[in-house]
Short mmCIF file of C-alpha atoms in Angstrom, two decimals:
data_model
loop_
_atom_site.label_atom_id
_atom_site.label_comp_id
_atom_site.label_asym_id
_atom_site.label_seq_id
_atom_site.Cartn_x
_atom_site.Cartn_y
_atom_site.Cartn_z
CA MET A 1352 12.75 -26.58 -0.06
CA THR A 1353 10.78 -24.71 2.51
CA SER A 1354 8.83 -26.37 5.26
CA LEU A 1355 5.09 -26.48 5.11
CA THR A 1356 5.06 -24.71 8.50
CA GLU A 1357 7.32 -21.72 7.23
CA LEU A 1358 4.79 -20.05 4.95
CA ILE A 1359 3.72 -16.55 5.21
CA PRO A 1360 1.03 -15.30 5.39
CA ALA A 1361 -0.06 -18.65 7.06
CA PRO A 1362 -2.60 -20.58 4.96
CA LEU A 1363 -5.91 -21.93 6.10
CA SER A 1364 -5.02 -25.64 6.03
CA VAL A 1365 -2.20 -27.73 5.18
CA SER A 1366 -2.53 -31.83 4.65
CA THR A 1367 0.46 -33.88 4.13
CA TRP A 1368 1.03 -37.45 2.67
CA GLY A 1369 4.40 -38.50 4.16
CA GLU A 1370 7.65 -37.23 3.39
CA ARG A 1371 7.94 -37.56 -0.48
CA THR A 1372 8.75 -34.81 -2.61
CA PHE A 1373 7.95 -33.65 -6.24
CA VAL A 1374 11.55 -32.97 -7.75
CA LEU A 1375 11.55 -30.46 -10.50
CA ASP A 1376 13.95 -30.98 -13.41
CA GLY A 1377 14.57 -30.00 -16.95
CA ASP A 1378 11.63 -32.04 -18.38
CA THR A 1379 9.18 -30.37 -15.77
CA THR A 1380 6.38 -28.56 -17.76
CA LEU A 1381 4.22 -25.47 -16.91
CA THR A 1382 0.80 -24.92 -18.28
CA ALA A 1383 -2.43 -23.00 -17.57
CA GLY A 1384 -5.98 -23.39 -18.45
CA PRO A 1385 -8.14 -20.57 -19.73
CA GLY A 1386 -8.13 -17.21 -18.08
CA VAL A 1387 -5.18 -17.65 -15.66
CA GLY A 1388 -2.44 -16.62 -18.09
CA SER A 1389 -1.24 -13.82 -16.07
CA ALA A 1390 -0.25 -16.15 -13.23
CA GLU A 1391 1.34 -18.44 -15.74
CA ARG A 1392 3.52 -15.60 -17.40
CA TRP A 1393 4.69 -14.50 -13.75
CA LEU A 1394 5.30 -18.11 -12.54
CA ARG A 1395 7.25 -18.99 -15.72
CA THR A 1396 9.39 -15.86 -15.80
CA THR A 1397 10.17 -15.86 -12.00
CA LEU A 1398 10.89 -19.64 -11.83
CA GLN A 1399 12.84 -19.76 -14.97
CA ALA A 1400 15.11 -16.82 -13.63
CA ALA A 1401 15.66 -18.52 -10.20
CA THR A 1402 16.09 -21.98 -11.32
CA GLY A 1403 17.33 -22.06 -14.66
CA LEU A 1404 14.86 -24.69 -15.71
CA PRO A 1405 13.21 -24.51 -19.10
CA LEU A 1406 9.64 -25.16 -17.88
CA GLY A 1407 8.41 -25.90 -21.21
CA GLN A 1408 4.88 -25.65 -22.25
CA GLY A 1409 3.03 -28.77 -21.26
CA GLU A 1410 -0.38 -30.32 -21.93
CA PRO A 1411 -3.25 -30.36 -19.46
CA GLY A 1412 -3.75 -33.15 -16.95
CA PRO A 1413 -6.81 -35.01 -16.22
CA PRO A 1414 -9.80 -33.72 -14.42
CA GLY A 1415 -8.54 -32.90 -10.73
CA ARG A 1416 -4.77 -33.39 -11.31
CA ALA A 1417 -2.01 -32.10 -13.32
CA ALA A 1418 -0.12 -34.08 -15.90
CA GLU A 1419 2.92 -36.06 -14.70
CA ASN A 1420 6.06 -33.96 -13.81
CA ALA A 1421 4.05 -30.85 -14.51
CA ILE A 1422 2.94 -27.75 -12.79
CA GLU A 1423 -0.50 -26.80 -13.87
CA LEU A 1424 -2.67 -23.72 -13.07
CA ARG A 1425 -6.37 -23.84 -13.48
CA HIS A 1426 -9.60 -22.01 -12.74
CA ASP A 1427 -11.95 -23.91 -10.43
CA HIS A 1428 -15.55 -22.24 -10.14
CA ARG A 1429 -16.24 -24.25 -7.00
CA LEU A 1430 -13.83 -22.11 -5.14
CA PRO A 1431 -14.69 -18.66 -3.78
CA PRO A 1432 -12.95 -15.58 -5.39
CA GLY A 1433 -9.35 -15.02 -3.99
CA ALA A 1434 -9.27 -18.67 -2.85
CA TYR A 1435 -6.87 -21.20 -3.94
CA ARG A 1436 -6.07 -25.14 -3.54
CA LEU A 1437 -2.41 -26.26 -4.14
CA THR A 1438 -2.03 -29.93 -4.55
CA VAL A 1439 1.54 -31.63 -4.81
CA ARG A 1440 1.05 -35.36 -5.29
CA ASP A 1441 2.69 -38.17 -7.45
CA ASP A 1442 5.33 -35.80 -8.99
CA ARG A 1443 2.88 -33.08 -10.02
CA ALA A 1444 1.48 -29.88 -8.84
CA LEU A 1445 -1.93 -28.36 -9.36
CA ILE A 1446 -2.98 -24.87 -8.49
CA ALA A 1447 -6.83 -24.29 -8.52
CA GLY A 1448 -8.09 -20.95 -7.93
CA GLY A 1449 -11.52 -19.49 -7.58
CA ASP A 1450 -10.54 -16.72 -10.18
CA PRO A 1451 -7.33 -15.76 -11.49
CA ALA A 1452 -6.20 -13.72 -8.31
CA GLY A 1453 -6.67 -17.03 -6.48
CA VAL A 1454 -4.48 -18.88 -8.89
CA PHE A 1455 -1.79 -16.12 -8.62
CA ALA A 1456 -1.87 -16.34 -4.82
CA GLY A 1457 -1.34 -20.10 -4.99
CA ALA A 1458 1.61 -19.36 -7.35
CA GLN A 1459 3.28 -17.23 -4.67
CA THR A 1460 2.86 -20.15 -2.10
CA LEU A 1461 4.44 -22.56 -4.65
CA ARG A 1462 7.41 -20.17 -4.90
CA GLN A 1463 7.78 -20.11 -1.17
CA LEU A 1464 7.56 -23.72 -0.98
CA LEU A 1465 10.67 -24.18 -3.31
CA GLY A 1466 12.84 -22.22 -0.97
CA PRO A 1467 14.44 -18.81 -0.48
CA ASP A 1468 16.52 -19.24 -3.69
CA ALA A 1469 13.46 -19.15 -5.75
CA PHE A 1470 13.35 -15.43 -4.92
CA ARG A 1471 16.53 -14.78 -6.67
CA ARG A 1472 16.81 -13.28 -10.24
CA ALA A 1473 19.35 -15.78 -11.36
CA PRO A 1474 20.24 -19.41 -10.61
CA LEU A 1475 22.88 -20.12 -7.93
CA GLY A 1476 23.86 -23.58 -9.69
CA ARG A 1477 21.75 -25.70 -7.43
CA ALA A 1478 19.81 -28.60 -9.12
CA ASP A 1479 17.58 -29.90 -6.27
CA TRP A 1480 14.24 -27.98 -6.64
CA LYS A 1481 11.89 -29.88 -4.55
CA LEU A 1482 8.24 -29.56 -3.53
CA PRO A 1483 6.90 -31.31 -0.61
CA GLU A 1484 3.77 -33.54 -1.20
CA ALA A 1485 0.78 -31.84 0.42
CA GLU A 1486 -2.50 -30.11 -0.20
CA ILE A 1487 -2.95 -26.51 0.77
CA GLN A 1488 -6.40 -24.80 0.92
CA ASP A 1489 -6.30 -21.02 1.58
CA ARG A 1490 -8.37 -17.89 1.04
CA PRO A 1491 -7.98 -14.35 2.05
CA ARG A 1492 -9.82 -12.92 5.12
CA PHE A 1493 -10.13 -9.37 3.72
CA ARG A 1494 -10.76 -8.15 0.12
CA TRP A 1495 -8.62 -5.00 0.72
CA ARG A 1496 -5.15 -5.85 1.74
CA GLY A 1497 -3.03 -2.71 0.94
CA LEU A 1498 0.11 -0.56 1.31
CA MET A 1499 -0.17 3.08 1.16
CA LEU A 1500 3.00 4.43 -0.38
CA ASP A 1501 3.92 8.19 -0.03
CA VAL A 1502 5.94 9.28 -2.92
CA ALA A 1503 5.16 12.83 -2.51
CA ARG A 1504 7.31 13.78 0.53
CA HIS A 1505 10.42 11.75 -0.92
CA PHE A 1506 10.15 10.71 -4.59
CA MET A 1507 10.61 7.01 -5.22
CA PRO A 1508 11.63 6.56 -8.93
CA LYS A 1509 9.51 4.21 -11.26
CA GLU A 1510 11.77 1.37 -10.77
CA GLY A 1511 11.44 1.55 -7.10
CA VAL A 1512 7.52 1.32 -7.46
CA LEU A 1513 7.70 -1.67 -9.66
CA ARG A 1514 9.88 -3.29 -7.08
CA GLN A 1515 7.51 -2.44 -4.17
CA LEU A 1516 4.62 -3.98 -6.37
CA ASP A 1517 6.67 -7.24 -6.58
CA LEU A 1518 7.10 -7.24 -2.83
CA MET A 1519 3.57 -6.72 -2.38
CA ALA A 1520 2.66 -9.71 -4.49
CA ALA A 1521 5.06 -11.73 -2.51
CA HIS A 1522 3.03 -10.98 0.57
CA LYS A 1523 -0.29 -11.56 -1.04
CA LEU A 1524 -1.25 -7.78 -0.85
CA ASN A 1525 -3.54 -6.41 -3.39
CA VAL A 1526 -4.00 -2.59 -3.23
CA LEU A 1527 -1.26 -0.03 -3.64
CA HIS A 1528 -2.50 3.30 -2.22
CA PHE A 1529 -0.46 5.63 -4.39
CA HIS A 1530 0.01 8.97 -2.52
CA LEU A 1531 1.02 11.08 -5.56
CA THR A 1532 0.50 14.92 -4.32
CA ASP A 1533 1.24 16.85 -1.17
CA ASP A 1534 2.77 20.19 0.09
CA GLN A 1535 6.21 18.85 -0.51
CA GLY A 1536 5.70 17.68 -4.07
CA TRP A 1537 3.43 16.82 -7.11
CA ARG A 1538 4.39 13.52 -8.79
CA ILE A 1539 1.88 12.94 -11.62
CA GLU A 1540 2.19 14.39 -15.07
CA ILE A 1541 -1.01 16.43 -15.90
CA ARG A 1542 -0.71 17.64 -19.49
CA ARG A 1543 -3.56 20.25 -19.02
CA TYR A 1544 -1.41 21.85 -16.21
CA PRO A 1545 2.17 21.40 -17.00
CA LYS A 1546 3.40 23.63 -14.17
CA LEU A 1547 2.31 20.96 -11.56
CA THR A 1548 5.20 19.20 -12.44
CA GLY A 1549 7.41 21.86 -14.05
CA ILE A 1550 7.18 23.83 -10.81
CA GLY A 1551 5.48 21.67 -8.24
CA SER A 1552 7.44 18.50 -8.56
CA TRP A 1553 10.72 19.69 -6.78
CA ARG A 1554 11.78 21.72 -3.92
CA ALA A 1555 14.90 23.70 -3.42
CA ARG A 1556 16.03 21.93 -0.13
CA THR A 1557 14.83 19.27 2.45
CA LYS A 1558 14.41 19.37 6.12
CA ILE A 1559 16.50 16.30 7.46
CA GLY A 1560 14.55 14.65 10.38
CA HIS A 1561 11.75 16.06 12.19
CA ARG A 1562 10.57 19.59 11.47
CA ALA A 1563 12.32 20.83 14.75
CA SER A 1564 15.65 19.69 13.42
CA PRO A 1565 18.28 22.25 12.55
CA LEU A 1566 19.66 20.02 9.69
CA TRP A 1567 19.01 20.68 6.06
CA ASP A 1568 19.75 18.84 2.77
CA ASP A 1569 20.44 21.78 0.41
CA ARG A 1570 20.27 19.62 -2.70
CA PRO A 1571 17.07 20.32 -4.92
CA HIS A 1572 14.89 17.28 -4.55
CA GLY A 1573 12.15 16.09 -7.05
CA GLY A 1574 10.90 14.05 -9.81
CA HIS A 1575 7.68 12.95 -11.22
CA TYR A 1576 6.00 10.15 -13.16
CA THR A 1577 5.24 10.78 -16.85
CA GLN A 1578 1.86 9.59 -18.14
CA ASP A 1579 3.35 6.53 -19.54
CA ASP A 1580 5.09 5.82 -16.34
CA ILE A 1581 1.75 5.58 -14.75
CA ARG A 1582 0.33 3.41 -17.47
CA GLU A 1583 3.29 1.12 -16.97
CA ILE A 1584 2.86 1.12 -13.13
CA VAL A 1585 -0.97 0.44 -13.41
CA ALA A 1586 -0.34 -2.59 -15.83
CA TYR A 1587 2.52 -3.98 -14.05
CA ALA A 1588 0.34 -3.91 -10.86
CA ALA A 1589 -2.64 -5.36 -12.91
CA GLU A 1590 -0.36 -8.44 -13.88
CA ARG A 1591 0.06 -9.06 -10.32
CA HIS A 1592 -3.66 -8.59 -9.26
CA ILE A 1593 -2.90 -5.33 -7.61
CA SER A 1594 -5.17 -2.39 -7.73
CA VAL A 1595 -3.72 0.95 -7.72
CA VAL A 1596 -5.69 3.63 -6.04
CA PRO A 1597 -4.29 7.24 -6.73
CA GLU A 1598 -4.54 9.92 -4.20
CA ILE A 1599 -4.80 13.52 -5.12
CA ASP A 1600 -5.01 15.42 -2.00
CA VAL A 1601 -7.62 18.20 -1.46
CA PRO A 1602 -8.25 20.70 0.07
CA GLY A 1603 -5.26 20.55 2.34
CA HIS A 1604 -1.82 19.32 1.53
CA SER A 1605 -1.77 21.33 -1.49
CA GLN A 1606 1.00 23.81 -1.47
CA ALA A 1607 2.86 22.28 -4.29
CA ALA A 1608 -0.04 22.85 -6.36
CA ILE A 1609 -0.70 26.46 -5.09
CA ALA A 1610 3.20 27.10 -5.77
CA ALA A 1611 2.44 26.01 -9.32
CA TYR A 1612 -0.90 27.96 -9.79
CA PRO A 1613 -1.25 30.48 -7.09
CA GLU A 1614 -4.67 31.27 -7.94
CA LEU A 1615 -5.66 28.06 -6.35
CA GLY A 1616 -4.84 29.28 -2.89
CA ASN A 1617 -6.48 31.99 -0.57
CA SER A 1618 -4.86 34.90 -2.29
CA ASP A 1619 -7.19 37.26 -0.35
CA VAL A 1620 -5.53 36.16 2.91
CA VAL A 1621 -1.85 35.27 1.73
CA ASP A 1622 0.50 36.29 -0.89
CA THR A 1623 0.31 32.91 -2.85
CA ALA A 1624 2.41 34.08 -5.67
CA SER A 1625 5.36 34.06 -3.21
CA LEU A 1626 4.77 30.35 -2.05
CA THR A 1627 7.19 27.54 -3.14
CA VAL A 1628 7.00 24.00 -2.74
CA TRP A 1629 7.36 23.20 0.87
CA ASP A 1630 10.57 22.09 2.20
CA THR A 1631 9.62 20.97 5.75
CA TRP A 1632 7.14 18.58 7.47
CA GLY A 1633 3.95 19.16 9.47
CA ILE A 1634 0.43 20.50 8.79
CA ASN A 1635 0.39 23.25 6.47
CA PRO A 1636 -1.81 26.24 6.62
CA ASN A 1637 -1.84 27.03 3.01
CA VAL A 1638 -4.83 25.26 1.67
CA LEU A 1639 -7.12 25.41 -1.49
CA ALA A 1640 -9.46 28.19 -1.92
CA PRO A 1641 -13.12 26.71 -1.91
CA THR A 1642 -14.09 28.48 -5.11
CA ASP A 1643 -15.84 27.08 -8.28
CA ASP A 1644 -12.61 27.80 -10.11
CA THR A 1645 -10.61 25.47 -7.94
CA LEU A 1646 -13.33 22.83 -8.48
CA ARG A 1647 -12.98 23.09 -12.22
CA PHE A 1648 -9.10 22.83 -12.07
CA TYR A 1649 -9.27 19.63 -10.09
CA GLU A 1650 -12.02 18.28 -12.31
CA GLY A 1651 -9.51 18.84 -15.13
CA VAL A 1652 -6.81 17.08 -13.07
CA LEU A 1653 -9.22 14.03 -12.24
CA GLU A 1654 -10.30 13.84 -15.99
CA GLU A 1655 -6.61 12.76 -16.75
CA VAL A 1656 -6.27 10.73 -13.60
CA LEU A 1657 -9.28 8.72 -14.55
CA GLU A 1658 -7.84 8.05 -18.00
CA LEU A 1659 -4.53 6.88 -16.43
CA PHE A 1660 -6.11 4.55 -13.66
CA PRO A 1661 -8.98 2.84 -15.63
CA ALA A 1662 -11.72 1.31 -13.35
CA ASP A 1663 -11.34 -2.07 -14.99
CA ALA A 1664 -7.73 -2.65 -13.75
CA GLY A 1665 -8.68 -4.33 -10.66
CA PRO A 1666 -11.44 -4.83 -8.12
CA PHE A 1667 -10.58 -1.64 -6.44
CA SER A 1668 -9.45 0.33 -9.35
CA PRO A 1669 -12.82 2.36 -9.40
CA PHE A 1670 -11.68 4.07 -6.31
CA VAL A 1671 -9.94 7.48 -6.21
CA HIS A 1672 -8.57 8.88 -3.03
CA ILE A 1673 -8.95 12.63 -2.42
CA GLY A 1674 -7.24 12.91 0.87
CA GLY A 1675 -9.39 15.43 2.93
CA ASP A 1676 -7.09 15.15 5.94
CA GLU A 1677 -5.47 17.76 8.19
CA CYS A 1678 -7.02 20.78 6.37
CA LEU A 1679 -6.47 23.74 8.66
CA LYS A 1680 -9.33 26.16 8.11
CA ASP A 1681 -7.69 29.47 9.62
CA GLN A 1682 -7.44 30.86 5.89
CA TRP A 1683 -11.06 30.13 5.19
CA ARG A 1684 -12.01 31.88 8.37
CA ASP A 1685 -10.05 34.99 7.33
CA SER A 1686 -10.96 35.01 3.71
CA ASP A 1687 -13.95 37.08 2.38
CA THR A 1688 -14.22 34.64 -0.60
CA ALA A 1689 -14.62 31.63 1.64
CA GLN A 1690 -16.99 33.43 3.88
CA LYS A 1691 -19.06 34.46 0.96
CA GLN A 1692 -19.08 31.10 -0.31
CA ILE A 1693 -20.30 29.65 2.97
CA GLY A 1694 -23.24 32.18 2.82
CA THR A 1695 -24.07 31.65 -0.94
CA LEU A 1696 -24.27 27.82 -0.28
CA GLY A 1697 -26.24 28.40 2.88
CA LEU A 1698 -23.66 26.37 4.87
CA ALA A 1699 -23.17 26.37 8.74
CA ASP A 1700 -19.41 26.78 9.03
CA GLU A 1701 -15.95 25.87 7.59
CA ASP A 1702 -16.34 22.14 8.42
CA ALA A 1703 -19.49 22.18 6.43
CA LEU A 1704 -17.61 23.96 3.59
CA GLN A 1705 -14.97 21.17 3.50
CA SER A 1706 -17.94 18.61 3.46
CA TRP A 1707 -19.38 20.58 0.43
CA PHE A 1708 -15.97 20.52 -1.31
CA VAL A 1709 -15.60 16.68 -0.78
CA GLY A 1710 -19.15 16.16 -1.67
CA HIS A 1711 -18.79 17.91 -5.24
CA PHE A 1712 -16.15 15.18 -6.13
CA ASP A 1713 -18.02 12.46 -4.75
CA GLU A 1714 -20.82 13.24 -7.08
CA TRP A 1715 -18.55 14.16 -9.94
CA LEU A 1716 -16.57 10.74 -9.53
CA ALA A 1717 -19.92 8.66 -9.04
CA ALA A 1718 -21.27 10.33 -12.31
CA ARG A 1719 -18.21 8.66 -13.97
CA GLY A 1720 -18.81 5.43 -12.39
CA ARG A 1721 -16.01 5.86 -9.82
CA ARG A 1722 -15.92 5.89 -6.07
CA LEU A 1723 -14.43 8.33 -3.74
CA ILE A 1724 -12.53 7.34 -0.66
CA GLY A 1725 -10.75 9.72 1.79
CA TRP A 1726 -9.18 10.08 5.28
CA ASP A 1727 -11.47 10.02 8.19
CA GLU A 1728 -11.59 13.76 8.19
CA ILE A 1729 -14.16 13.72 5.36
CA LEU A 1730 -16.64 12.82 8.29
CA GLU A 1731 -16.30 16.43 9.52
CA GLY A 1732 -19.49 18.39 8.51
CA GLY A 1733 -21.12 15.37 7.28
CA LEU A 1734 -20.01 12.44 5.31
CA ALA A 1735 -20.46 12.55 1.82
CA PRO A 1736 -22.89 10.08 0.31
CA GLY A 1737 -21.24 7.12 -1.31
CA ALA A 1738 -17.81 7.86 0.22
CA ALA A 1739 -15.68 5.39 1.57
CA VAL A 1740 -13.18 6.12 4.62
CA SER A 1741 -9.61 5.29 5.34
CA SER A 1742 -9.77 5.45 9.10
CA TRP A 1743 -6.20 6.68 10.18
CA ARG A 1744 -6.75 8.60 13.57
CA GLY A 1745 -7.92 5.46 15.27
CA TYR A 1746 -10.89 3.32 15.10
CA PHE A 1747 -13.48 5.84 15.90
CA GLY A 1748 -13.84 7.33 12.23
CA GLY A 1749 -14.12 3.76 10.78
CA VAL A 1750 -16.71 2.90 13.48
CA ALA A 1751 -18.70 5.96 12.86
CA ALA A 1752 -18.54 5.42 8.94
CA ALA A 1753 -19.55 1.81 9.11
CA ARG A 1754 -22.52 2.67 11.32
CA ALA A 1755 -23.54 5.03 8.75
CA GLY A 1756 -23.24 2.47 6.03
CA HIS A 1757 -20.12 3.35 4.57
CA ASP A 1758 -17.19 1.23 3.34
CA VAL A 1759 -14.09 1.29 5.61
CA VAL A 1760 -10.35 0.67 5.12
CA MET A 1761 -8.98 0.40 8.82
CA CYS A 1762 -5.42 1.78 8.89
CA PRO A 1763 -5.14 3.40 12.42
CA GLN A 1764 -1.85 4.95 13.29
CA GLN A 1765 -1.48 3.32 16.53
CA TYR A 1766 -0.93 -0.03 14.67
CA VAL A 1767 0.04 0.45 11.04
CA TYR A 1768 1.81 3.77 10.52
CA LEU A 1769 5.23 2.09 9.51
CA ASP A 1770 7.10 5.42 9.82
CA TYR A 1771 6.77 5.13 13.64
CA ARG A 1772 9.91 3.69 15.36
CA GLN A 1773 10.23 0.05 15.92
CA ASP A 1774 12.03 0.11 19.29
CA ALA A 1775 12.75 2.29 22.02
CA GLY A 1776 16.48 1.86 21.81
CA PRO A 1777 18.97 4.83 21.16
CA ASP A 1778 19.99 3.45 17.92
CA GLU A 1779 16.66 3.35 16.20
CA PRO A 1780 17.08 6.01 13.05
CA VAL A 1781 15.02 9.15 13.07
CA PRO A 1782 12.67 7.75 15.90
CA ILE A 1783 8.99 8.88 15.07
CA GLY A 1784 5.85 8.49 17.12
CA TYR A 1785 5.07 5.51 19.33
CA VAL A 1786 7.04 2.28 19.45
CA ARG A 1787 5.26 0.00 17.09
CA THR A 1788 7.06 -3.54 17.15
CA LEU A 1789 6.62 -6.36 14.97
CA GLU A 1790 4.46 -7.99 17.56
CA ASP A 1791 2.22 -4.93 17.93
CA VAL A 1792 1.44 -5.07 14.19
CA TYR A 1793 0.80 -8.86 14.39
CA ARG A 1794 -1.75 -8.24 17.13
CA PHE A 1795 -3.64 -5.58 15.19
CA GLU A 1796 -7.13 -6.36 14.64
CA PRO A 1797 -8.85 -4.39 11.82
CA VAL A 1798 -12.57 -5.10 12.75
CA PRO A 1799 -13.49 -2.97 15.89
CA SER A 1800 -15.40 -5.30 18.34
CA GLU A 1801 -18.13 -2.75 18.72
CA LEU A 1802 -19.53 -3.22 15.15
CA THR A 1803 -22.38 -5.39 14.68
CA GLY A 1804 -22.18 -8.30 11.82
CA GLU A 1805 -23.71 -6.06 9.39
CA GLU A 1806 -21.61 -3.06 10.37
CA ALA A 1807 -18.42 -5.32 10.24
CA ALA A 1808 -19.06 -6.39 6.69
CA ARG A 1809 -18.39 -2.76 5.84
CA VAL A 1810 -14.92 -3.18 6.73
CA LEU A 1811 -13.16 -3.81 3.40
CA GLY A 1812 -9.87 -4.69 4.82
CA THR A 1813 -6.85 -2.99 6.01
CA GLN A 1814 -3.43 -1.33 4.93
CA ALA A 1815 -0.05 -0.08 6.29
CA ASN A 1816 0.79 3.49 5.63
CA VAL A 1817 4.27 4.43 4.70
CA TRP A 1818 4.90 8.07 5.21
CA THR A 1819 8.28 9.26 3.94
CA GLU A 1820 9.17 12.39 5.45
CA VAL A 1821 12.15 10.82 7.09
CA MET A 1822 12.65 8.17 4.41
CA GLU A 1823 14.95 9.74 1.89
CA ASP A 1824 15.75 6.62 0.01
CA GLN A 1825 14.88 3.07 -0.66
CA GLY A 1826 17.07 1.61 2.10
CA ARG A 1827 15.16 3.83 4.50
CA VAL A 1828 11.79 2.80 3.20
CA ASP A 1829 12.81 -0.83 3.29
CA TYR A 1830 13.97 -0.58 6.90
CA GLN A 1831 10.62 1.15 7.95
CA THR A 1832 8.39 -1.23 5.98
CA TYR A 1833 9.97 -4.59 6.58
CA PRO A 1834 9.46 -6.94 8.36
CA ARG A 1835 6.52 -5.28 9.75
CA LEU A 1836 4.67 -5.40 6.46
CA ALA A 1837 4.71 -9.14 6.54
CA ALA A 1838 3.03 -9.11 9.93
CA LEU A 1839 0.29 -6.83 8.28
CA ALA A 1840 -0.09 -9.09 5.25
CA GLU A 1841 -0.73 -12.04 7.69
CA VAL A 1842 -3.37 -10.03 9.60
CA ALA A 1843 -5.07 -9.08 6.17
CA TRP A 1844 -4.87 -12.72 4.79
CA SER A 1845 -4.98 -15.27 7.36
CA ASP A 1846 -7.79 -16.45 9.44
CA LEU A 1847 -6.32 -15.58 12.80
CA PRO A 1848 -7.67 -15.87 16.51
CA ALA A 1849 -8.25 -12.91 18.58
CA PRO A 1850 -5.12 -10.67 19.14
CA ALA A 1851 -4.37 -12.02 22.70
CA ASP A 1852 -4.34 -15.34 21.26
CA ARG A 1853 -2.33 -15.06 18.28
CA ASP A 1854 0.91 -17.28 18.33
CA PHE A 1855 3.42 -14.60 17.82
CA ALA A 1856 6.30 -16.97 18.87
CA GLY A 1857 5.28 -19.13 15.94
CA PHE A 1858 5.29 -16.25 13.53
CA GLU A 1859 8.65 -15.13 14.67
CA ARG A 1860 9.81 -18.81 14.03
CA ARG A 1861 8.22 -18.66 10.41
CA MET A 1862 10.04 -15.23 9.94
CA THR A 1863 13.41 -16.99 10.30
CA ALA A 1864 12.80 -18.46 6.88
CA HIS A 1865 11.08 -15.19 5.68
CA TYR A 1866 14.19 -13.25 6.25
CA ARG A 1867 16.00 -15.45 3.89
CA ARG A 1868 13.42 -14.63 1.20
CA LEU A 1869 13.85 -10.92 1.95
CA ASP A 1870 17.65 -11.34 1.76
CA ALA A 1871 17.07 -12.90 -1.65
CA LEU A 1872 14.81 -10.11 -2.80
CA GLY A 1873 17.54 -7.64 -1.50
CA VAL A 1874 15.16 -6.04 0.95
CA ALA A 1875 17.08 -3.93 3.59
CA TYR A 1876 14.75 -4.90 6.36
CA ARG A 1877 15.26 -4.19 10.03
CA PRO A 1878 17.02 -7.09 11.75
CA PRO A 1879 15.38 -8.63 14.78
CA THR A 1880 18.39 -7.81 16.75
CA GLY A 1881 18.36 -4.03 15.77
CA PRO A 1882 19.71 -1.72 13.08
CA LEU A 1883 22.89 -2.55 11.39
CA PRO A 1884 25.54 0.18 11.66
CA TRP A 1885 24.74 1.82 8.40
CA GLN A 1886 20.88 1.82 9.01
CA ARG A 1887 21.35 4.16 12.03
CA ARG A 1888 21.12 7.90 11.73
CA PRO A 1889 22.99 9.42 14.61
CA GLY A 1890 22.36 13.02 15.38
CA VAL A 1891 19.23 13.34 13.30
CA LEU A 1892 16.31 14.41 15.62
CA GLY A 1893 13.23 12.63 15.48
CA ARG A 1894 9.67 13.01 17.51
CA PRO A 1895 9.44 9.92 19.64
CA ILE A 1896 6.33 9.56 21.81
CA ASP A 1897 6.80 7.70 24.95
CA GLY A 1898 4.28 5.11 26.30
CA PRO A 1899 1.57 3.04 24.47
CA PRO A 1900 -0.67 4.73 22.07
CA PRO A 1901 -4.18 5.49 22.90
CA HIS A 1902 -6.94 2.97 21.77
CA GLN A 1903 -9.51 4.93 20.09
#
């Protein structure tokens, strides 16, 4: 049994009644009211596997309480969306939620209360499954609580993605921003354009470490998700009340697509037919040609993407991310085709050309009941009407977007880029960027202080970004992501004070219990004392940046 003071993310309030406990046994039942079956299915499957208890179907209890020796899940319209109330008293437990997502969040808390062994996939032989008698009232601070997972730089097999969804659910996160395409690989099957995966999903070799490193892995690297894989991932996420937001990157970060279909590139400037899927890192100069033919091609891509990611699979499922970041415009400046397009459209410059490109897909998606979201570079040349912004280069993009009436997801690199190194020590593997410790993430505040109340309401929430250039396998992703994602989860969910007033020492104490949960889940997190010997990468060049990051 876990102490009521060891929960992560921290709940809004906890009330207790002495030291009594509800002991689960072979006669304990599990039942659910109308509309909350997904939480019941998840809780039954999870607890039966971990405890070995049958948890048979029970009968509903009287109003306001579960039946005796029962766990019951119910919808309570008096609670706001996402909120829950977990009451354990008199040998019974009732989870009431304002909607199915709230009930599911309450089920996650109940699992934590049963102790770390409840996170295992098979019973260890223990019989003392106890819940402390208490009432927990809780609700999320932000609607968007996310993780951006880059599977383009290093492919993550489907089973790894499903595992990450389970880990997200355990931390009450509800948006997977799924980065599916980039210069280094195209990861989603598009039947209309089979060469996107036939050619674009693998590269001949891979740079090891930072792009200045002399080291190479000469094995071909690649992989992609079939359309049925994507449907499975989306359905698996929906069962866990997680929306999957796909990212199809345009007009930059597109060399893998150009390698598959050279006509997509600026062929009047560079020999696009000679391009291959990129095998190193950085900002790539080979960007899409800003032509009507390119627009038609990506409309075909997005038609299949919309079918695979239905708008009704979660509250943020209508969103489609189109990237828009780090689009170098040198080829457009040198391209007669691009310059003619600027003239034909009556545009001011190349920045306006990118805005036209983004604006086209904003209108195209809106006409199909969808919403475009992109990185904050889509502000350049004018923000597309109706678009939302992922503010990554700092706070300034999110501030500008919110003031212009656009929704924002705050994910500034200075706080929540989890590829950044976690310590300045010499053993930190492939050190990238600024030092961003567990405490740094815990003190991150998603809402900039300069926003008014109306502008602040435009902040949908926050997410951590996991870019995988130097994360070649699941263990490396685990190491960079955890435990810092637990801190981000609390920032996104809990009603915390101002950053300087947050009780980081208390969070560290609660993490002591949480590490045992992560151990049970098989997560190869970074220990608080530093990397284990096999987590180090001696001799692999990184790109560390000294000093504190700028606050923008």
